[in-house]
mmCIF file of C-alpha atoms and ligand atoms in Angstrom:
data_model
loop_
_atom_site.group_PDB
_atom_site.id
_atom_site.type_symbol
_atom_site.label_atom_id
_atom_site.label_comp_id
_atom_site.label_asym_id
_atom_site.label_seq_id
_atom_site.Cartn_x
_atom_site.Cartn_y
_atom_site.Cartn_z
ATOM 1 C CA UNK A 1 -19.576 -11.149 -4.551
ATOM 2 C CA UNK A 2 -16.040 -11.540 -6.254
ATOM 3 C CA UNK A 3 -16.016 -15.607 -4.925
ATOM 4 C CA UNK A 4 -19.827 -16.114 -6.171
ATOM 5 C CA UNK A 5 -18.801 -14.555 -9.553
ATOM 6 C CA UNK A 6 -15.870 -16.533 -9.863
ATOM 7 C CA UNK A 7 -18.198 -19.872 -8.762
ATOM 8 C CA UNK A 8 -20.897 -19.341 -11.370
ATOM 9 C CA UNK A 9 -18.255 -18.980 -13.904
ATOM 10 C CA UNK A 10 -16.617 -21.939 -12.994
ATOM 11 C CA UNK A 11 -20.121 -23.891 -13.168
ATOM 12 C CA UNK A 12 -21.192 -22.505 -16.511
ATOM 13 C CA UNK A 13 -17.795 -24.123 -17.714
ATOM 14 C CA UNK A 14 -18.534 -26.935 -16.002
ATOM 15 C CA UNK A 15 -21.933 -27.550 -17.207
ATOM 16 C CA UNK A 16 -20.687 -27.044 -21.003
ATOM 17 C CA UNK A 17 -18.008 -30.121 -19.912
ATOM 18 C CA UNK A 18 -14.886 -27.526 -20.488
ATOM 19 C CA UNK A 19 -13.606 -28.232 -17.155
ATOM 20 C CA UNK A 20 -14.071 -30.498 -13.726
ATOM 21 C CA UNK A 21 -14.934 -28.726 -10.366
ATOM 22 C CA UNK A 22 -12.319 -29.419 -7.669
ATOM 23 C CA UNK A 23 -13.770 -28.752 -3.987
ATOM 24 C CA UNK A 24 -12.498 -25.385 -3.610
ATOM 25 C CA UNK A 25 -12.779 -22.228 -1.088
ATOM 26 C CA UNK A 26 -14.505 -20.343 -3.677
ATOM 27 C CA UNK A 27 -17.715 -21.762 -3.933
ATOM 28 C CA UNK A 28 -18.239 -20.460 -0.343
ATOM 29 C CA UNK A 29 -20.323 -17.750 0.386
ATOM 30 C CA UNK A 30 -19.034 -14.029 -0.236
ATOM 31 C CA UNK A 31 -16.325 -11.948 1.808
ATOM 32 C CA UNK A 32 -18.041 -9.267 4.162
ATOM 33 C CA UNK A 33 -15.162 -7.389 1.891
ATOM 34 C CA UNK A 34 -16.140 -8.340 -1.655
ATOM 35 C CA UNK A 35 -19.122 -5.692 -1.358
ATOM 36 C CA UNK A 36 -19.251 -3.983 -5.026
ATOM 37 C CA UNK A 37 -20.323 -6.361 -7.883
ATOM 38 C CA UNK A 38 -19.216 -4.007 -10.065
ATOM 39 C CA UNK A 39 -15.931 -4.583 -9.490
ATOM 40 C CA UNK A 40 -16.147 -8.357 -9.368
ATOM 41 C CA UNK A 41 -13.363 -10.530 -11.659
ATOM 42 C CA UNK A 42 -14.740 -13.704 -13.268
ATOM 43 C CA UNK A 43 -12.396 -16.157 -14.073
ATOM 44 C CA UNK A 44 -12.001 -17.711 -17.490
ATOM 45 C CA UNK A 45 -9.967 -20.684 -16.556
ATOM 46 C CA UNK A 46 -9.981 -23.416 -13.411
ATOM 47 C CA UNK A 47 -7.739 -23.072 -10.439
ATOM 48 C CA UNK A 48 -4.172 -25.218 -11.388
ATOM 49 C CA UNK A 49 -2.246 -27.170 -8.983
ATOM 50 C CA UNK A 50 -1.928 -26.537 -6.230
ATOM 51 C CA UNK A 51 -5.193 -24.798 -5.920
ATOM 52 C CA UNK A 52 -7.134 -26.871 -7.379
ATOM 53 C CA UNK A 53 -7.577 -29.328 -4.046
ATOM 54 C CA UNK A 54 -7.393 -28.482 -0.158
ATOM 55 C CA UNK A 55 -6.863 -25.024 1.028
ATOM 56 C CA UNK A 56 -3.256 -23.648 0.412
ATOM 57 C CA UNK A 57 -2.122 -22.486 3.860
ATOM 58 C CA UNK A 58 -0.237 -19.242 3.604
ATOM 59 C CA UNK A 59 0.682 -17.189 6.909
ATOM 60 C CA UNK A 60 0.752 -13.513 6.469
ATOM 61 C CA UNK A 61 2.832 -12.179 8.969
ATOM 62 C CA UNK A 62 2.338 -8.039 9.031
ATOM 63 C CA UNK A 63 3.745 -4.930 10.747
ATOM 64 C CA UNK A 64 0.908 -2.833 9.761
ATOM 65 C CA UNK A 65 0.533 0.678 11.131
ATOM 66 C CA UNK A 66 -2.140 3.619 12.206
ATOM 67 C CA UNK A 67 -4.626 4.196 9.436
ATOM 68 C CA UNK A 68 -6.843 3.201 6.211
ATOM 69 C CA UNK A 69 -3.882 1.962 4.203
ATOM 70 C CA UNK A 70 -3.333 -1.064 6.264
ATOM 71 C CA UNK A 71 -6.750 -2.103 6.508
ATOM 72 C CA UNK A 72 -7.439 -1.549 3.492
ATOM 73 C CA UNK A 73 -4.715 -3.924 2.215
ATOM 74 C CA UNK A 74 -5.463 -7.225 4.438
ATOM 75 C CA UNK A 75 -9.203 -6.515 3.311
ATOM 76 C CA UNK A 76 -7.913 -6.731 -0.694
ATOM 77 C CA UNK A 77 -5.287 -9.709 0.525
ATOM 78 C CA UNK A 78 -8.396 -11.576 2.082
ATOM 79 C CA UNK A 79 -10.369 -10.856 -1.042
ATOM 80 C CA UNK A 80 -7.541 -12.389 -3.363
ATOM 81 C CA UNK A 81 -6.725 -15.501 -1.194
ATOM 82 C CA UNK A 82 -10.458 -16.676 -0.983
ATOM 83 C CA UNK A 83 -10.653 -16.560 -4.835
ATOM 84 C CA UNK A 84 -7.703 -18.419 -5.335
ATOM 85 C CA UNK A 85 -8.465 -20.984 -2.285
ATOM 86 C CA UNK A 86 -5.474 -19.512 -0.200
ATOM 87 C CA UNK A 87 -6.181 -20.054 3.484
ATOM 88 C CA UNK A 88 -4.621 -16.702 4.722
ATOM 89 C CA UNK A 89 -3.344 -17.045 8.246
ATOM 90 C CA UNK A 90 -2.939 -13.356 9.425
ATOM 91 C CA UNK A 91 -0.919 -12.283 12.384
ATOM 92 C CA UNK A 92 -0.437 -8.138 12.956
ATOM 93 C CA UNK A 93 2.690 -7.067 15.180
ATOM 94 C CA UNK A 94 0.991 -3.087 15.387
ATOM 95 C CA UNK A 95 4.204 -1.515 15.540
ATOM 96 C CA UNK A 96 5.889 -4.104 17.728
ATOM 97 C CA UNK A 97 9.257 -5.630 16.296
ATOM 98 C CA UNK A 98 9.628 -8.256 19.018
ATOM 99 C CA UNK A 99 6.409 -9.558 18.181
ATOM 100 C CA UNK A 100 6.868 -9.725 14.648
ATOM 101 C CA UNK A 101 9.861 -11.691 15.004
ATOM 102 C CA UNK A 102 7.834 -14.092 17.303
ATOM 103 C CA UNK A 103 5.314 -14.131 14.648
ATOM 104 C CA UNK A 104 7.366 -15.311 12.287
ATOM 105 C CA UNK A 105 9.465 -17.729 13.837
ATOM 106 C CA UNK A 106 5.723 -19.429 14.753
ATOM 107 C CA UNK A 107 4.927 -19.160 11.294
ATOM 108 C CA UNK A 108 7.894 -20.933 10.260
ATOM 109 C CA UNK A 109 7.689 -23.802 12.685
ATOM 110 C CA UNK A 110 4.174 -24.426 11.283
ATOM 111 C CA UNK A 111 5.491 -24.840 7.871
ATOM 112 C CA UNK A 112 2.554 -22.858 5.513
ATOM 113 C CA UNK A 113 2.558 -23.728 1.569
ATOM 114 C CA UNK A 114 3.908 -19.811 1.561
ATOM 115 C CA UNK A 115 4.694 -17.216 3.668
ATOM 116 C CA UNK A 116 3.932 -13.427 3.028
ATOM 117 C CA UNK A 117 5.695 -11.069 4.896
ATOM 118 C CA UNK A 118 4.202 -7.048 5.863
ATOM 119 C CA UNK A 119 6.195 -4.083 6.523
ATOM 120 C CA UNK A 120 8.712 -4.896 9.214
ATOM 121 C CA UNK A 121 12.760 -4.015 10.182
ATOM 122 C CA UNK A 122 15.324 -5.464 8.390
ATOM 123 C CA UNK A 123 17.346 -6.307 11.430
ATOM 124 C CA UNK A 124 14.567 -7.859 13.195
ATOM 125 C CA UNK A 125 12.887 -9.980 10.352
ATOM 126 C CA UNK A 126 16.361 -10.738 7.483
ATOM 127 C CA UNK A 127 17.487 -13.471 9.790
ATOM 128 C CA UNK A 128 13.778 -15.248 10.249
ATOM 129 C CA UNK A 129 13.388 -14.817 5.584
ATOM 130 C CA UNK A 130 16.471 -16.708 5.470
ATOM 131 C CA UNK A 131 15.418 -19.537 7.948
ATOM 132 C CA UNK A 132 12.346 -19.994 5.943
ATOM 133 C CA UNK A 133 13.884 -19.950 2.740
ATOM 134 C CA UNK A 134 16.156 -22.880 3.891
ATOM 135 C CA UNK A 135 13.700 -24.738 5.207
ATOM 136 C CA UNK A 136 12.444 -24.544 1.533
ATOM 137 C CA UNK A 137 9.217 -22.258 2.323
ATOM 138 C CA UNK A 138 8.559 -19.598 -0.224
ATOM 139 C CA UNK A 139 8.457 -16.417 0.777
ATOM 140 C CA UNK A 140 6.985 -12.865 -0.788
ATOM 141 C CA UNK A 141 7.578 -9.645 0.892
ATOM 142 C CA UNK A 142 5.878 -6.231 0.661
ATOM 143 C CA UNK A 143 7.462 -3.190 1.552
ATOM 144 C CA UNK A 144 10.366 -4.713 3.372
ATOM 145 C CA UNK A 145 14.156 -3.560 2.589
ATOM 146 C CA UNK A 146 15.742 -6.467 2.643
ATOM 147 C CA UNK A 147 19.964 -7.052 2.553
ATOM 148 C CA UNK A 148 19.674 -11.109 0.984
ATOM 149 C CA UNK A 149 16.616 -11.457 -1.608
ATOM 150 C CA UNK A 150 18.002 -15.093 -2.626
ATOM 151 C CA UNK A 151 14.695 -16.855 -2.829
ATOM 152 C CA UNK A 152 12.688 -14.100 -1.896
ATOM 153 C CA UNK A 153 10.114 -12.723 -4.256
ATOM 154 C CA UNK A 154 9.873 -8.957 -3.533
ATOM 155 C CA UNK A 155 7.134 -6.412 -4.099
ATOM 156 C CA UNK A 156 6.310 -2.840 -3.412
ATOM 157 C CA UNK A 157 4.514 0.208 -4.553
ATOM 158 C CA UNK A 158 6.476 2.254 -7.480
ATOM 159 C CA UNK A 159 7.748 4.444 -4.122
ATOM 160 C CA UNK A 160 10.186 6.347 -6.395
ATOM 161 C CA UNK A 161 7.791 7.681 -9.290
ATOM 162 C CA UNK A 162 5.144 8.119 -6.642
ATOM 163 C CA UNK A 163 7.364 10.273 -4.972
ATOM 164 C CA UNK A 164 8.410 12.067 -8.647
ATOM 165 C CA UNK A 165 4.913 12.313 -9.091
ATOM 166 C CA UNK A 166 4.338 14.122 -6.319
ATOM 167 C CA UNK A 167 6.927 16.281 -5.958
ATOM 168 C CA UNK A 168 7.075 17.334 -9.819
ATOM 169 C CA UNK A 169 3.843 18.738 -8.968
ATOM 170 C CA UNK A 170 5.131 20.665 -5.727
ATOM 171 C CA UNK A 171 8.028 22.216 -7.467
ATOM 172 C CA UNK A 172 5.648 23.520 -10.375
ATOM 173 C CA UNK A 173 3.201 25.027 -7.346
ATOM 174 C CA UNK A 174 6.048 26.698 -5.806
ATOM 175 C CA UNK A 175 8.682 27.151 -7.937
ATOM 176 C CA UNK A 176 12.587 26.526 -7.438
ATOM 177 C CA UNK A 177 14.533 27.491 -4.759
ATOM 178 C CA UNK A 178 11.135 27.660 -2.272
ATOM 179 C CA UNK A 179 10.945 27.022 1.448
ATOM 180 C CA UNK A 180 9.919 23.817 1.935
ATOM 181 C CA UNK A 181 9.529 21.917 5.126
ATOM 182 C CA UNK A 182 10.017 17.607 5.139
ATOM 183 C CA UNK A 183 7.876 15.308 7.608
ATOM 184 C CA UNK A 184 8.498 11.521 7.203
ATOM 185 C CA UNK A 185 10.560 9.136 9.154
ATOM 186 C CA UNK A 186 13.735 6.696 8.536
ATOM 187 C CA UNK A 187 13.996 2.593 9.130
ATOM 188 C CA UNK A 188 10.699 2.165 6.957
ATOM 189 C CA UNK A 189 11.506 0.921 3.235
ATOM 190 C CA UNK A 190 8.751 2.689 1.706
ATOM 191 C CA UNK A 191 9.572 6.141 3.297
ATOM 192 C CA UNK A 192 13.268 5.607 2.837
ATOM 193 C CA UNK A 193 13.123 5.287 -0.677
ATOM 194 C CA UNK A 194 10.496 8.233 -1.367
ATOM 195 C CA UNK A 195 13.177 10.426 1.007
ATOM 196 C CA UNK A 196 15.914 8.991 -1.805
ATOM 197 C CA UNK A 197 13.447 10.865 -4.601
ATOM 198 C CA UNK A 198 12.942 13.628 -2.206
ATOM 199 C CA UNK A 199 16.625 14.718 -1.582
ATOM 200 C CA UNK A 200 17.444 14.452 -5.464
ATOM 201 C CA UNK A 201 13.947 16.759 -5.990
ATOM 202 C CA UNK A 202 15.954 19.376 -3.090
ATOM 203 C CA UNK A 203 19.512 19.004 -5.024
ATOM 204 C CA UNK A 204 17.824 19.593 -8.519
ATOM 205 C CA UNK A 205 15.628 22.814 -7.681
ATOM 206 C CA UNK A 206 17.463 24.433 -5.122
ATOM 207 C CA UNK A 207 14.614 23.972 -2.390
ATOM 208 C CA UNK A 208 15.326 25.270 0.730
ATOM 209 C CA UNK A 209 14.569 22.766 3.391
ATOM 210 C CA UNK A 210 13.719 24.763 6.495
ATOM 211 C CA UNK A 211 12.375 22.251 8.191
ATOM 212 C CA UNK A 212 12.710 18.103 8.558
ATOM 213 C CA UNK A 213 10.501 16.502 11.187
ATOM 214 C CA UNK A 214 8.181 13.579 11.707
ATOM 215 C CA UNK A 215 7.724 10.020 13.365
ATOM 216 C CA UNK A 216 5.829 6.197 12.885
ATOM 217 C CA UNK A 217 4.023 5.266 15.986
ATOM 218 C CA UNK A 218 0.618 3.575 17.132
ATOM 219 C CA UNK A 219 -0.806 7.258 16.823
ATOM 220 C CA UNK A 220 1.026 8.431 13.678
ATOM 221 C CA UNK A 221 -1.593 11.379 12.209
ATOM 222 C CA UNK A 222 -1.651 12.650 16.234
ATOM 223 C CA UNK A 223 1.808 12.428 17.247
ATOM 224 C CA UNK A 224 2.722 14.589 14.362
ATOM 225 C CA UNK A 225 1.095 17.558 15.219
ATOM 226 C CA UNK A 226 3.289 18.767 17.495
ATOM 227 C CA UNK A 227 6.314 18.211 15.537
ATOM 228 C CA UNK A 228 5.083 19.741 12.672
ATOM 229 C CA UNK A 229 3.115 22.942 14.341
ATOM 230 C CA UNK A 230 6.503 23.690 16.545
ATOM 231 C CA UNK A 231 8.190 23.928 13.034
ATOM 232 C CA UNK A 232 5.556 25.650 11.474
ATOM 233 C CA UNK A 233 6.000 28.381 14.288
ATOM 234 C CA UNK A 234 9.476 28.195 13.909
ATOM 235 C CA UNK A 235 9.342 28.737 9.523
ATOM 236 C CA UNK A 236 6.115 30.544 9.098
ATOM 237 C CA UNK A 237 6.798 31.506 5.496
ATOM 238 C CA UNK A 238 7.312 27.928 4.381
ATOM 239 C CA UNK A 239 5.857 27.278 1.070
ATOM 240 C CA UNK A 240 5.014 23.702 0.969
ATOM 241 C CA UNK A 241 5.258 20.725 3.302
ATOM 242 C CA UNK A 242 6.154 16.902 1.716
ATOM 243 C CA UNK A 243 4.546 14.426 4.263
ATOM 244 C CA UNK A 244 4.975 11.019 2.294
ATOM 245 C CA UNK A 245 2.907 9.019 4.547
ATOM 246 C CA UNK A 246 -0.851 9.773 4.769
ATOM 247 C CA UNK A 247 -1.172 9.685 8.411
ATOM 248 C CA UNK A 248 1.862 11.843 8.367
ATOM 249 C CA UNK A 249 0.366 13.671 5.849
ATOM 250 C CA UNK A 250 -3.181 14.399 7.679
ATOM 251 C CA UNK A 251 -0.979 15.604 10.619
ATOM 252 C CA UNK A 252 1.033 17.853 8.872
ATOM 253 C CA UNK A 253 -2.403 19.043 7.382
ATOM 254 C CA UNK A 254 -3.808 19.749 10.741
ATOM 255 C CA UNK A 255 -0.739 21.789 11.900
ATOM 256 C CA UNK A 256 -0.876 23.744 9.127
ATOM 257 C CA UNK A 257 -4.884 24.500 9.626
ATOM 258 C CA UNK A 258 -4.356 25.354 13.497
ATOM 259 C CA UNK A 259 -1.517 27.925 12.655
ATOM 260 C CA UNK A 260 -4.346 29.998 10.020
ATOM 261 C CA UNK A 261 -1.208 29.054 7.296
ATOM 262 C CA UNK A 262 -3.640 27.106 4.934
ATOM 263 C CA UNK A 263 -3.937 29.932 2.141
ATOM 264 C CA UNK A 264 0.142 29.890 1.864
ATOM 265 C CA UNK A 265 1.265 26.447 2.857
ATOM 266 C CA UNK A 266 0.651 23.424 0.159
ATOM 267 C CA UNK A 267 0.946 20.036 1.755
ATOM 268 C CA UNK A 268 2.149 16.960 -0.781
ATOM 269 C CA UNK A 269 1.386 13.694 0.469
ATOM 270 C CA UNK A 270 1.262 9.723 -0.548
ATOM 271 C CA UNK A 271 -1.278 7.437 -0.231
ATOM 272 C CA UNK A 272 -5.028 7.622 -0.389
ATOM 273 C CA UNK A 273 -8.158 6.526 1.753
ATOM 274 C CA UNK A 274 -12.137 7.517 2.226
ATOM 275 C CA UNK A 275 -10.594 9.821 4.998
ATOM 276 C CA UNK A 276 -7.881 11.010 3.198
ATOM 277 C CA UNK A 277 -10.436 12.045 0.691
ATOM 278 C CA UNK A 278 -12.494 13.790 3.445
ATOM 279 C CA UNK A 279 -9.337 15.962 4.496
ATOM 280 C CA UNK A 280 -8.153 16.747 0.581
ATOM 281 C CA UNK A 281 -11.729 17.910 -0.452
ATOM 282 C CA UNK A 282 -12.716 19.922 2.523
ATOM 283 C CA UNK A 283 -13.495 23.668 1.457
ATOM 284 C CA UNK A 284 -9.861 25.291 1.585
ATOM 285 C CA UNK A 285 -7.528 22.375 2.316
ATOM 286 C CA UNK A 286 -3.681 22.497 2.126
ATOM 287 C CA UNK A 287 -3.071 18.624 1.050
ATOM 288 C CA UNK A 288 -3.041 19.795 -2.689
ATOM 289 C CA UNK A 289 -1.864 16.579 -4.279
ATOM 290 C CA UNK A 290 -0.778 12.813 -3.188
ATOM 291 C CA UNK A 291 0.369 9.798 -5.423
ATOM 292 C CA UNK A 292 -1.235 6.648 -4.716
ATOM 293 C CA UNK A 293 -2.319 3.041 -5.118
ATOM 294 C CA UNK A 294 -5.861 1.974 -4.355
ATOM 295 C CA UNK A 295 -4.612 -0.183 -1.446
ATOM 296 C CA UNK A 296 -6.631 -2.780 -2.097
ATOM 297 C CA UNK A 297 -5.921 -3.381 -4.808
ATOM 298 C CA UNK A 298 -2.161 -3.852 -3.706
ATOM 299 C CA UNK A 299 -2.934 -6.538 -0.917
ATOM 300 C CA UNK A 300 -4.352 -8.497 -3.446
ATOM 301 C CA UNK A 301 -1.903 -8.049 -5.529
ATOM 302 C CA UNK A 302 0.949 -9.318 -3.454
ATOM 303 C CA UNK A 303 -1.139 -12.390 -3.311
ATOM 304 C CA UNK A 304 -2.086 -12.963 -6.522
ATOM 305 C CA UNK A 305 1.725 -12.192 -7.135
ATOM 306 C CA UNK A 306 2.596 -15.164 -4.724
ATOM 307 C CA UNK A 307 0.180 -17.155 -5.933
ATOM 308 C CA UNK A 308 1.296 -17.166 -9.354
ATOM 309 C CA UNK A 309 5.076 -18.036 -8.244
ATOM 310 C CA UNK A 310 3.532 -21.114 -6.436
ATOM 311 C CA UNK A 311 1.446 -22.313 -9.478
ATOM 312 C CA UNK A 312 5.079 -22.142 -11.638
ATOM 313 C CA UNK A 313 3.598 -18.698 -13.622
ATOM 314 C CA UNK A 314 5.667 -15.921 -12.250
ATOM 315 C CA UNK A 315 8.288 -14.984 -14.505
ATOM 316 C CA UNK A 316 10.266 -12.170 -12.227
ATOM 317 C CA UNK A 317 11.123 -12.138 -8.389
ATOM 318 C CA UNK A 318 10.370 -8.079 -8.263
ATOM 319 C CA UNK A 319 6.619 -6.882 -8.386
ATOM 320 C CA UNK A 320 5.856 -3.011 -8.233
ATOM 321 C CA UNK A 321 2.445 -1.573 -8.197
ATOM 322 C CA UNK A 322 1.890 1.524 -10.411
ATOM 323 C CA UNK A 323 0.690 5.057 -9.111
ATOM 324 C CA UNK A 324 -1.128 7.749 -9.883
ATOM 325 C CA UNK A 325 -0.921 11.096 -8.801
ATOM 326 C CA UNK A 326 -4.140 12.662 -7.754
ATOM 327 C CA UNK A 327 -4.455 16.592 -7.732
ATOM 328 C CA UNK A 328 -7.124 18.223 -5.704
ATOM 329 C CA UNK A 329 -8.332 19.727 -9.062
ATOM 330 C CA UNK A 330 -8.931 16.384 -10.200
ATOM 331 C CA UNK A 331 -10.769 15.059 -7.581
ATOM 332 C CA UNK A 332 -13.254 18.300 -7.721
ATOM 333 C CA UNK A 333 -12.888 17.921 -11.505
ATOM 334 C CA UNK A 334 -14.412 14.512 -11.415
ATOM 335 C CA UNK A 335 -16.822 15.349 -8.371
ATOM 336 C CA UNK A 336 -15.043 12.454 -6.149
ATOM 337 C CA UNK A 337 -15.284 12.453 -2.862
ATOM 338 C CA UNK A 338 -14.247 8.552 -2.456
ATOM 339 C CA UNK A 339 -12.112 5.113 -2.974
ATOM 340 C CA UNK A 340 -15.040 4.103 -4.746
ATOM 341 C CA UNK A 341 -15.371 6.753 -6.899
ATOM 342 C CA UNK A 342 -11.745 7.331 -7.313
ATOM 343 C CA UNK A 343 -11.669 3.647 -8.794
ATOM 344 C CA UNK A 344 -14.298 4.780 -11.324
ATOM 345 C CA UNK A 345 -12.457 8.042 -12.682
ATOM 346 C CA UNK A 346 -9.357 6.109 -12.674
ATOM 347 C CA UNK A 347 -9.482 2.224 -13.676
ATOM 348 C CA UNK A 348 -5.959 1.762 -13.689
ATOM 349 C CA UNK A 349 -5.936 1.646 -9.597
ATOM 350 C CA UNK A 350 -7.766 -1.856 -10.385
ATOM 351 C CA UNK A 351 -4.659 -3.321 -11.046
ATOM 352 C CA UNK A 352 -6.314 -5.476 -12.821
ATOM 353 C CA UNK A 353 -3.816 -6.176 -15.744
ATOM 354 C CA UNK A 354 -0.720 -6.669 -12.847
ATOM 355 C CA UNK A 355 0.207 -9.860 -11.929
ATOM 356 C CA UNK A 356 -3.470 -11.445 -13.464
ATOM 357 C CA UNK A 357 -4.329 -14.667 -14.828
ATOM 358 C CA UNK A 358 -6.848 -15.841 -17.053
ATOM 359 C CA UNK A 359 -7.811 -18.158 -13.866
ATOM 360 C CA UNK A 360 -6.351 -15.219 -11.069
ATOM 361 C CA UNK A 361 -8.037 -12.136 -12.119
ATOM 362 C CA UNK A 362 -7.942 -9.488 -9.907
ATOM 363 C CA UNK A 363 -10.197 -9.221 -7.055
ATOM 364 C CA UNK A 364 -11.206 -5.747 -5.313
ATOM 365 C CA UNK A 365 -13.122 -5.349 -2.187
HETATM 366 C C1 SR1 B 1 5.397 3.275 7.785
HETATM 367 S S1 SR1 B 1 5.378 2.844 6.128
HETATM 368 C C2 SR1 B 1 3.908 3.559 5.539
HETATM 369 C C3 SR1 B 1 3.708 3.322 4.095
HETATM 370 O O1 SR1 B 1 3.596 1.978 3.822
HETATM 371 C C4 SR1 B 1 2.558 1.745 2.887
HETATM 372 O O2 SR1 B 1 3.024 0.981 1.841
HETATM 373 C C5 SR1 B 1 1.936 3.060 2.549
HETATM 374 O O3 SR1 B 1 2.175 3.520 1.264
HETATM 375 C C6 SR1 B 1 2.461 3.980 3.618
HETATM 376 O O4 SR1 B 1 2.750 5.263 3.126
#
């Protein structure tokens, strides 16, 4: 819908002689992903160079993970690059560093107009940014911790006042100096730097940290189960868990439910999805808040954020995508029960005045 918007546009211009039609991807038939007109962007201005002739090849090269988020993302990344006639080459390592790598290297030996770059290890994928960048490619990464950025555009969620969000909300639940438990993981830039927010949160209001747990794998929501119901049995008078991951988070949820501890234990989490939705709104639930993006609305983001560095418009090499922080009051407040209606009580997940041009609007699924 987005790409047939953004067509007729382009041809009512057209027709008034305000601009010429270049043969571009958009005036090709709709994304199975660009399903709600409502949310459709029309552009007010034609495609510049170099979008404006064949297909810009861009590889995006991801380490997604279990769950909504990622899919979410490519879906709003494929959205973006049709409208802006970006041919989006996607490979997915699922957890697999090796692969990545491999990825990436074949990605570079195939020279792309652009490369964007998912998730991944520093160790694994630094060395791989740097051969790109000399070998004059551009590169944008998303949630990637990174030790040289020389050349590099950067972008990320705001991780740090998600994580204040959050947790500003926990500590006026539960009060200072409560039992808290901690389920995340380290190596991954987005939980590292909500655990940076986290441990200043502890320091500041004397929370007692009882228990620190949790693990990224292919099964992340599952595999923390376990962890999190052994501590449980170990700290039954915890107060509130943070889980800063939402398939962390849902796990921690589930431990909590299977131990009877919902009525005394609050679980904080990041990140939001249809299912997350599901699990926050059920009758009783323990996830009591979670800062988020509308993911998205981030995946297109980070393209429209790379494609306005290619077309000579981007003015800074570090991109962050606001938050919100959703209570489960608000979400019964507002009767939602979804992303889509989510998006309605609160336009700002749009994005839609981040990283936008009058001819790169943003595009949601
Ligand atoms: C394993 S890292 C998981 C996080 O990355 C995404 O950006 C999401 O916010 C998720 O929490």
């Amino acid at each position: 819908m987005a790409i047939l918007q953004r067509a007729a546009a382009v041809t009512a211009l057209a027709a008034a002689g305000l601009l010429v039609l270049s043969g571009c991807a958009q005036s090709s038939t709709s994304s199975e992903t660009a399903a709600d007109s409502s949310a459709a962007p029309t552009a007010s201005a034609a495609l510049p160079s170099p979008f404006d002739g064949d297909p810009v090849t861009v590889a995006l090269v991801r380490q997604s993970g279990a769950g909504d988020f990622f899919e979410a993302w490519g879906a709003g990344a494929a959205a973006q690059a049709e409208f802006a006639n970006i041919d989006l080459q996607v490979t997915d390592a699922r957890n697999d560093n090796a692969k990545q790598a491999s990825d990436l290297e074949q990605a570079i030996a195939a020279k792309p107009d652009a490369i964007i770059v998912d998730h991944g290890q520093t160790d694994t994928i630094q060395p791989l940014i740097t051969k790109a960048v000399d070998a004059g490619i551009p590169v944008i990464v998303y949630d990637l911790a990174l030790t040289d950025t020389e050349g590099v555009i950067t972008t990320s969620q705001s991780d740090a006042s998600m994580a204040e969000g959050v947790l500003k909300q926990l500590v006026a639940d539960v009060g200072q100096g409560a039992k808290v438990g901690y389920v995340s993981a380290t190596g991954f830039a987005p939980l590292d730097r909500r655990a940076e927010v986290w441990d200043k949160v502890v320091a500041d209001n004397d929370l007692d940290v009882v228990f620190s747990t949790g693990k990224v794998s292919e099964s992340t929501a599952t595999d923390n189960i376990p962890l999190v119901d052994a501590a449980l049995k170990q700290n039954p008078d915890v107060k509130a868990i943070f889980a800063p991951y939402d398939e962390i988070t849902k796990g921690a949820v589930q431990a909590v439910i299977q131990n009877n501890l919902q009525s005394s234990v609050k679980v904080y989490g990041i990140d939001i999805s249809n299912a997350d939705l599901e699990v926050i709104t059920a009758d009783g639930s323990p996830w009591v808040a979670t800062s988020a993006t509308d993911p998205a609305a981030v995946g297109a983001g980070v393209v429209r954020a790379l494609a306005l560095s290619l077309a000579g418009q981007l003015d800074e090499t570090d991109v962050q995508f606001p938050a919100i922080t959703i209570t489960q009051d608000f979400l019964a407040e507002n009767e939602v029960t979804n992303v889509k209606e989510l998006r309605d009580a609160e336009p700002s997940l749009a994005l839609d005045d981040v990283v936008v041009a009058d001819w790169l609007p943003a595009v949601s699924e």
